[in-house]
Short mmCIF file of C-alpha atoms and ligand atoms in Angstrom, two decimals:
data_model
loop_
_atom_site.label_atom_id
_atom_site.label_comp_id
_atom_site.label_asym_id
_atom_site.label_seq_id
_atom_site.Cartn_x
_atom_site.Cartn_y
_atom_site.Cartn_z
CA MET A 1 125.07 133.68 112.46
CA THR A 2 126.06 132.89 108.43
CA ASP A 3 123.28 132.35 106.22
CA ALA A 4 122.50 128.32 105.62
CA TYR A 5 124.30 126.76 102.94
CA GLN A 6 122.11 126.83 99.93
CA PRO A 7 122.89 123.64 97.50
CA ARG A 8 123.18 124.86 93.99
CA ILE A 9 121.26 121.51 92.32
CA GLN A 10 119.04 123.93 90.97
CA GLU A 11 121.58 123.42 88.12
CA ARG A 12 119.76 121.07 85.73
CA SER A 13 122.81 118.82 84.85
CA LEU A 14 123.49 117.81 88.17
CA ASP A 15 120.08 117.10 89.40
CA ARG A 16 119.30 115.16 86.24
CA ASP A 17 122.72 113.44 86.65
CA CYS A 18 121.35 112.38 90.31
CA THR A 19 118.02 110.85 89.02
CA THR A 20 119.30 107.41 88.80
CA LEU A 21 117.13 104.34 88.72
CA SER A 22 117.04 103.64 92.14
CA ARG A 23 115.91 107.24 93.47
CA HIS A 24 113.05 107.16 90.83
CA VAL A 25 111.70 104.16 91.79
CA LEU A 26 111.50 105.52 95.47
CA GLN A 27 110.30 108.56 94.02
CA GLN A 28 107.45 106.82 91.93
CA LEU A 29 106.68 104.94 95.22
CA GLN A 30 106.51 107.95 97.41
CA SER A 31 108.06 105.80 100.19
CA PHE A 32 110.97 104.75 101.69
CA SER A 33 109.47 101.65 103.45
CA SER A 34 111.41 98.38 103.18
CA GLU A 35 109.36 97.38 100.54
CA ALA A 36 110.12 99.91 98.73
CA GLN A 37 113.51 99.96 99.18
CA ASP A 38 113.69 96.19 98.25
CA LEU A 39 112.02 97.62 94.72
CA SER A 40 114.38 99.92 94.21
CA ALA A 41 117.37 97.66 94.89
CA LEU A 42 115.95 95.16 92.91
CA MET A 43 115.66 97.67 90.12
CA ASN A 44 119.04 98.62 90.39
CA ARG A 45 120.16 94.81 90.20
CA ILE A 46 118.37 94.86 86.81
CA ALA A 47 120.41 98.01 85.90
CA LEU A 48 123.45 96.36 86.76
CA ALA A 49 122.91 93.52 84.39
CA GLY A 50 122.15 95.96 81.87
CA LYS A 51 125.36 97.45 82.06
CA LEU A 52 127.20 94.30 81.80
CA ILE A 53 125.31 92.69 78.82
CA SER A 54 125.41 96.25 77.48
CA ARG A 55 129.26 96.25 77.95
CA ARG A 56 129.71 92.22 76.65
CA LEU A 57 127.99 93.53 73.09
CA SER A 58 130.23 96.53 72.81
CA GLN A 59 133.37 94.29 72.56
CA ALA A 60 131.68 91.67 70.15
CA GLY A 61 134.11 91.81 67.41
CA ILE A 62 136.86 91.78 69.85
CA MET A 63 136.39 89.26 72.32
CA ALA A 64 135.76 85.50 72.18
CA GLY A 65 132.79 84.19 73.58
CA VAL A 66 130.21 86.75 72.54
CA LEU A 67 129.06 85.82 68.86
CA GLY A 68 128.04 82.98 67.39
CA PHE A 69 125.95 79.95 68.93
CA ALA A 70 127.16 77.93 72.02
CA GLY A 71 126.00 74.86 70.32
CA THR A 72 122.86 73.60 72.42
CA GLU A 73 119.41 73.93 72.22
CA ASN A 74 117.03 75.39 74.64
CA VAL A 75 113.66 74.36 76.09
CA GLN A 76 112.30 75.76 72.92
CA GLY A 77 114.10 74.10 70.81
CA GLU A 78 116.23 76.86 69.23
CA SER A 79 119.73 77.05 68.87
CA VAL A 80 121.18 79.15 71.81
CA LYS A 81 123.87 81.90 71.25
CA LYS A 82 126.49 82.47 73.17
CA MET A 83 125.30 85.76 74.32
CA ASP A 84 122.05 83.95 75.34
CA VAL A 85 123.95 81.79 77.91
CA TYR A 86 125.80 84.90 79.10
CA ALA A 87 123.47 87.00 79.60
CA ASN A 88 120.89 84.29 81.62
CA ASP A 89 123.86 83.91 83.85
CA VAL A 90 124.48 87.59 84.41
CA PHE A 91 120.77 88.09 85.73
CA ILE A 92 121.06 85.13 88.45
CA SER A 93 124.80 86.69 89.06
CA VAL A 94 123.68 89.98 90.04
CA PHE A 95 120.65 88.60 92.31
CA GLN A 96 123.59 86.19 94.21
CA GLN A 97 123.38 87.55 97.77
CA SER A 98 120.66 90.36 97.32
CA GLY A 99 118.36 88.74 99.54
CA LEU A 100 115.84 89.90 97.02
CA VAL A 101 114.82 87.31 94.39
CA CYS A 102 114.34 83.93 95.46
CA ARG A 103 113.52 82.38 92.00
CA LEU A 104 114.45 83.19 88.40
CA ALA A 105 112.40 81.80 85.37
CA SER A 106 113.64 82.40 82.11
CA GLU A 107 113.41 81.55 78.28
CA GLU A 108 116.65 79.74 78.67
CA MET A 109 116.04 77.42 81.44
CA GLU A 110 113.32 74.58 81.31
CA LYS A 111 112.47 74.91 85.30
CA PRO A 112 112.99 78.06 87.67
CA TYR A 113 116.30 78.60 89.02
CA TYR A 114 116.53 78.99 92.82
CA ILE A 115 118.76 81.07 94.85
CA PRO A 116 118.73 79.19 98.50
CA GLU A 117 120.43 81.98 100.11
CA ASN A 118 117.75 84.45 99.03
CA CYS A 119 114.62 82.26 99.74
CA PRO A 120 112.30 82.37 102.13
CA ILE A 121 113.16 86.05 102.58
CA GLY A 122 113.39 86.97 98.93
CA ARG A 123 109.66 86.94 98.08
CA TYR A 124 110.37 88.47 94.65
CA THR A 125 110.58 86.16 91.26
CA LEU A 126 111.96 87.48 88.31
CA VAL A 127 110.79 86.23 84.76
CA TYR A 128 112.94 87.19 82.15
CA ASP A 129 114.31 86.92 78.66
CA PRO A 130 117.66 87.65 78.73
CA ILE A 131 118.39 88.33 75.10
CA ASP A 132 115.65 89.13 72.90
CA GLY A 133 116.20 89.34 69.38
CA SER A 134 119.40 87.11 69.38
CA SER A 135 119.45 86.60 65.77
CA ASN A 136 120.57 89.87 65.52
CA ILE A 137 123.45 89.90 67.73
CA ASP A 138 125.82 88.47 64.98
CA ALA A 139 124.87 91.56 62.71
CA ASN A 140 125.97 93.88 65.26
CA LEU A 141 121.94 95.12 65.28
CA ASN A 142 119.78 95.79 68.13
CA VAL A 143 118.60 93.27 70.74
CA GLY A 144 116.93 93.69 74.28
CA SER A 145 116.48 92.28 77.64
CA ILE A 146 112.91 91.67 78.69
CA PHE A 147 112.08 91.47 82.34
CA ALA A 148 108.94 91.24 84.85
CA ILE A 149 108.34 91.05 88.61
CA ARG A 150 106.15 88.90 90.40
CA ARG A 151 105.57 88.09 93.77
CA GLN A 152 106.61 84.46 94.91
CA GLU A 153 103.09 83.10 96.61
CA GLY A 154 102.61 80.24 98.55
CA SER A 155 105.97 77.90 99.83
CA ASP A 156 106.37 76.55 96.21
CA GLU A 157 108.05 73.76 98.26
CA ASP A 158 107.84 71.30 95.05
CA GLY A 159 109.74 73.47 93.13
CA SER A 160 106.53 73.77 90.38
CA ALA A 161 106.54 77.46 90.45
CA SER A 162 102.72 76.97 89.81
CA ASP A 163 102.26 80.17 91.40
CA LEU A 164 104.04 82.06 88.15
CA LEU A 165 101.17 80.44 86.11
CA GLN A 166 98.44 83.35 86.89
CA SER A 167 97.45 86.26 84.48
CA GLY A 168 99.54 89.32 83.51
CA ARG A 169 97.85 91.42 86.06
CA LYS A 170 99.86 89.72 88.88
CA GLN A 171 102.65 91.74 87.57
CA ILE A 172 104.17 94.24 90.20
CA GLY A 173 106.55 95.42 87.81
CA ALA A 174 107.98 95.14 84.10
CA GLY A 175 110.50 96.79 81.84
CA TYR A 176 113.11 95.91 79.08
CA ILE A 177 116.37 96.90 78.32
CA LEU A 178 117.26 98.19 74.47
CA TYR A 179 120.79 97.51 73.38
CA GLY A 180 121.13 100.26 70.39
CA PRO A 181 123.08 103.09 69.34
CA SER A 182 122.42 103.91 73.15
CA THR A 183 121.53 101.82 75.92
CA ILE A 184 118.22 102.59 77.53
CA LEU A 185 116.23 100.84 80.44
CA VAL A 186 112.31 101.35 80.20
CA TYR A 187 110.13 100.41 83.23
CA SER A 188 107.27 100.76 85.04
CA ILE A 189 106.06 99.48 88.71
CA GLY A 190 102.51 100.81 88.12
CA THR A 191 102.76 104.42 88.06
CA GLY A 192 103.48 105.34 84.25
CA VAL A 193 106.29 104.17 81.93
CA HIS A 194 109.78 105.81 82.53
CA ALA A 195 112.75 105.35 80.51
CA PHE A 196 116.41 105.59 81.33
CA THR A 197 119.32 106.06 79.19
CA LEU A 198 123.10 104.70 80.23
CA ASP A 199 125.79 107.04 80.82
CA PRO A 200 128.71 104.74 80.14
CA SER A 201 131.26 107.43 81.77
CA LEU A 202 128.78 107.64 84.95
CA GLY A 203 128.00 103.95 85.06
CA GLU A 204 124.75 104.80 85.67
CA PHE A 205 121.09 104.92 83.79
CA ILE A 206 119.98 108.44 84.14
CA LEU A 207 116.58 109.71 83.39
CA TRP A 208 115.60 110.24 79.94
CA GLN A 209 111.86 110.51 80.07
CA GLU A 210 109.14 110.52 82.07
CA ASN A 211 105.43 108.92 81.49
CA ILE A 212 105.67 108.09 78.23
CA ARG A 213 102.28 108.00 76.46
CA VAL A 214 101.75 105.89 73.15
CA PRO A 215 100.23 108.04 70.43
CA ASP A 216 96.19 107.10 69.86
CA ARG A 217 97.31 105.57 66.64
CA GLY A 218 100.21 105.47 64.73
CA SER A 219 101.71 105.11 60.99
CA VAL A 220 103.90 101.95 61.83
CA TYR A 221 102.85 98.22 61.26
CA SER A 222 105.24 96.08 62.22
CA VAL A 223 105.09 92.41 61.50
CA ASN A 224 107.11 89.77 59.62
CA GLU A 225 105.47 89.64 56.32
CA GLY A 226 107.44 86.66 55.34
CA ASN A 227 104.60 84.59 56.97
CA PHE A 228 101.97 85.94 55.11
CA TRP A 229 100.61 82.55 53.37
CA GLN A 230 100.62 81.03 56.98
CA TRP A 231 98.44 83.50 58.63
CA ASP A 232 94.48 83.36 59.12
CA GLU A 233 92.89 85.09 56.59
CA SER A 234 91.61 87.97 59.06
CA ILE A 235 95.61 89.00 59.14
CA ARG A 236 95.89 88.97 55.45
CA ASP A 237 92.93 91.20 55.15
CA TYR A 238 94.53 93.47 57.55
CA ILE A 239 97.79 93.57 55.73
CA ARG A 240 95.91 94.05 52.47
CA TYR A 241 94.12 96.99 54.04
CA VAL A 242 97.50 98.50 55.10
CA HIS A 243 99.08 98.03 51.50
CA ARG A 244 96.27 99.77 50.11
CA HIS A 245 95.73 102.59 52.34
CA GLU A 246 97.87 105.79 52.38
CA GLY A 247 99.65 106.62 55.63
CA TYR A 248 100.92 103.53 56.52
CA THR A 249 104.97 102.41 56.69
CA GLY A 250 106.42 98.90 57.81
CA ARG A 251 109.18 98.74 59.75
CA TYR A 252 110.55 95.18 61.39
CA SER A 253 113.72 94.78 62.57
CA GLY A 254 113.35 91.02 63.97
CA ALA A 255 114.04 92.23 67.45
CA LEU A 256 110.64 92.47 69.65
CA VAL A 257 112.21 94.90 71.76
CA GLY A 258 113.40 97.19 69.09
CA ASP A 259 110.13 97.14 67.25
CA PHE A 260 108.03 97.65 70.45
CA HIS A 261 109.70 100.59 71.26
CA ARG A 262 109.66 101.90 68.32
CA VAL A 263 105.90 101.78 68.30
CA LEU A 264 105.62 103.09 72.04
CA LEU A 265 107.36 106.00 71.04
CA GLN A 266 105.88 106.42 67.53
CA GLY A 267 102.92 104.73 67.83
CA GLY A 268 101.24 102.37 65.43
CA VAL A 269 101.31 98.42 66.06
CA PHE A 270 103.32 95.21 66.34
CA LEU A 271 102.19 91.85 65.84
CA TYR A 272 103.28 88.56 65.47
CA PRO A 273 100.05 86.37 64.85
CA GLY A 274 99.66 82.94 64.88
CA THR A 275 100.01 80.88 61.75
CA LEU A 276 97.82 77.78 60.47
CA LYS A 277 100.82 75.54 61.40
CA LYS A 278 101.59 77.39 64.95
CA PRO A 279 98.21 78.90 66.16
CA GLU A 280 100.11 79.88 69.15
CA GLY A 281 102.62 82.23 67.25
CA LYS A 282 106.24 82.31 68.53
CA LEU A 283 106.43 84.95 71.32
CA ARG A 284 106.30 83.60 74.72
CA LEU A 285 103.83 84.79 77.19
CA LEU A 286 105.41 84.84 80.65
CA TYR A 287 108.33 86.75 79.93
CA GLU A 288 107.91 88.66 76.50
CA CYS A 289 104.07 89.37 75.81
CA ALA A 290 103.04 90.03 79.44
CA PRO A 291 105.61 92.42 80.46
CA LEU A 292 105.33 94.58 77.33
CA ALA A 293 101.72 94.36 77.58
CA TYR A 294 101.88 95.78 81.20
CA LEU A 295 104.27 98.61 79.71
CA MET A 296 101.95 99.23 76.59
CA GLU A 297 98.41 99.33 79.17
CA GLN A 298 100.73 101.64 81.68
CA ALA A 299 101.43 104.00 78.59
CA GLY A 300 97.75 104.14 77.41
CA GLY A 301 98.11 101.24 74.81
CA ARG A 302 96.92 98.15 74.25
CA ALA A 303 97.82 94.19 73.82
CA SER A 304 95.89 91.58 72.44
CA ASN A 305 96.21 87.88 71.17
CA GLY A 306 93.45 88.83 68.97
CA THR A 307 90.77 88.24 70.93
CA GLN A 308 91.51 88.80 74.59
CA ASN A 309 93.72 90.95 76.60
CA ILE A 310 96.63 89.81 76.93
CA LEU A 311 97.11 90.67 80.84
CA ASP A 312 93.93 88.34 81.37
CA VAL A 313 95.60 85.37 79.54
CA VAL A 314 96.37 82.79 82.29
CA SER A 315 99.53 80.64 81.17
CA GLY A 316 99.29 76.62 81.24
CA HIS A 317 103.02 76.51 81.63
CA LEU A 318 106.08 78.47 81.89
CA HIS A 319 107.29 78.68 77.93
CA GLN A 320 103.59 79.14 76.56
CA ARG A 321 103.29 81.11 73.47
CA THR A 322 100.83 83.35 72.52
CA PRO A 323 99.88 85.26 69.19
CA PHE A 324 100.64 89.23 69.97
CA ILE A 325 99.28 92.46 68.88
CA THR A 326 100.30 95.58 70.74
CA GLY A 327 100.65 99.29 70.52
CA SER A 328 98.41 102.23 69.90
CA PRO A 329 94.51 101.38 71.14
CA GLU A 330 93.14 102.58 67.46
CA ASP A 331 95.33 100.50 65.64
CA VAL A 332 95.32 97.36 67.93
CA ALA A 333 91.35 97.74 67.53
CA LEU A 334 91.72 98.16 63.43
CA VAL A 335 93.66 94.77 63.51
CA GLU A 336 90.91 92.99 65.89
CA SER A 337 88.30 94.14 63.65
CA PHE A 338 89.30 92.33 60.75
CA ILE A 339 89.53 89.06 63.14
CA GLN A 340 86.09 89.84 64.29
CA GLU A 341 84.85 90.21 60.65
CA ARG A 342 86.27 86.65 59.63
CA ASP A 343 84.67 84.96 62.76
CA ARG A 344 81.64 86.45 61.68
CA ILE A 345 81.77 85.07 58.17
CA LYS A 346 82.94 81.65 59.63
CA GLU A 347 79.73 81.87 62.03
CA ASP A 348 77.32 82.61 59.09
CA GLU A 349 78.99 79.98 56.75
CA GLN A 350 78.50 77.66 59.66
CA LEU A 351 74.62 78.72 60.31
CA LEU A 352 74.22 77.90 56.19
CA THR A 353 75.90 74.57 56.38
CA ARG A 354 73.70 73.55 59.38
CA SER A 355 70.25 75.11 57.59
P1 LIG B 401 114.43 85.47 71.19
O1 LIG B 401 115.59 86.23 70.64
O2 LIG B 401 114.62 86.00 72.54
O3 LIG B 401 114.36 83.83 70.94
O4 LIG B 401 113.36 86.47 70.48
C1 LIG B 401 113.40 86.53 68.90
C2 LIG B 401 111.75 86.63 69.11
C3 LIG B 401 111.32 88.43 68.91
O5 LIG B 401 112.49 89.09 69.56
C4 LIG B 401 111.30 88.79 67.59
O6 LIG B 401 110.18 89.70 67.50
C5 LIG B 401 110.72 87.39 66.79
O7 LIG B 401 111.27 86.43 67.25
C6 LIG B 401 111.36 87.54 65.08
O8 LIG B 401 110.60 86.55 64.75
P2 LIG B 401 111.08 85.93 63.52
O9 LIG B 401 111.98 86.04 63.02
O10 LIG B 401 110.05 84.79 62.78
O11 LIG B 401 110.34 87.17 62.42
MN1 LIG B 402 112.52 87.04 72.97
MN1 LIG B 403 115.82 85.06 74.23
#
């Protein structure tokens, strides 16, 4: 009897190239149940969306229909880029005939979009920002896609999708795709944060880093200082502090996904505070802040609206905005300490005027 064949996959590169996203999800769930297979297949479809969008972005200067505005406005009242529309449709297309996702809610659609053939069997909902940082597209700078997976709860017969208006703790997974010098996909399904790099020659996202942990503190503070005079005094106090103390450096790309990714890997804090005119700020809770808060918490970091954990905030409507502070636990706490200090001063002043 000849010796049994011993696969030589101990060779690192072959095994690494086989650690695709769909396999990694099953490894993380330690299960081959139908639910695990569904989640693995769902992540694989998201990966396909990432590949399609990455390919389109790489052809921006040479292919019509990539750069520039679509000539319409979205529900946010923002001018829509052609890539916003393309990417929005890509996420819908990859879930057709999937039996996985019945409903998709996006920054670019006033109401959720239903894929009838997938309902009622597909009990998942994808909430997503198809292109984040779209002001960067025409300047060939990094942009991203942000997503979260939620279960559909109840019948949603009236199409109101009211079950989506629950806290971020209802998310069963979240992630983003960063279209930069390389295209990477970062995700978590509750067992840590893991990153994959797209190998265009394979057409696969290959495992790059597992169990990413955000440093307890970092030197980066990421904020649009152009809004300085529109901020509450507490945020100005924080900015004055980092200006006056050694060891801080400002980094801001105009694309949340890129700035978030830098903070996740290097530590520090990203903040998009509310302003006196827009106390709720600019970023959207359901498909920007809650998914990223889920990831940051999985990586040992924090995400707050200044006074409350983002994951505990319940959205009043699909496109609700929120102030957003996220990153290393010590840096988020430092920003919050300036907010708490100003609140104390306001309370003392109110007590004084009452006495
Ligand atoms: P989107 O392109 O999806 O509308 O998101 C843009 C967001 C976010 O990516 C970024 O952090 C922020 O807008 C930048 O806003 P400012 O230009 O006001 O700094
Ligand atoms: Mn966005
Ligand atoms: Mn967007």
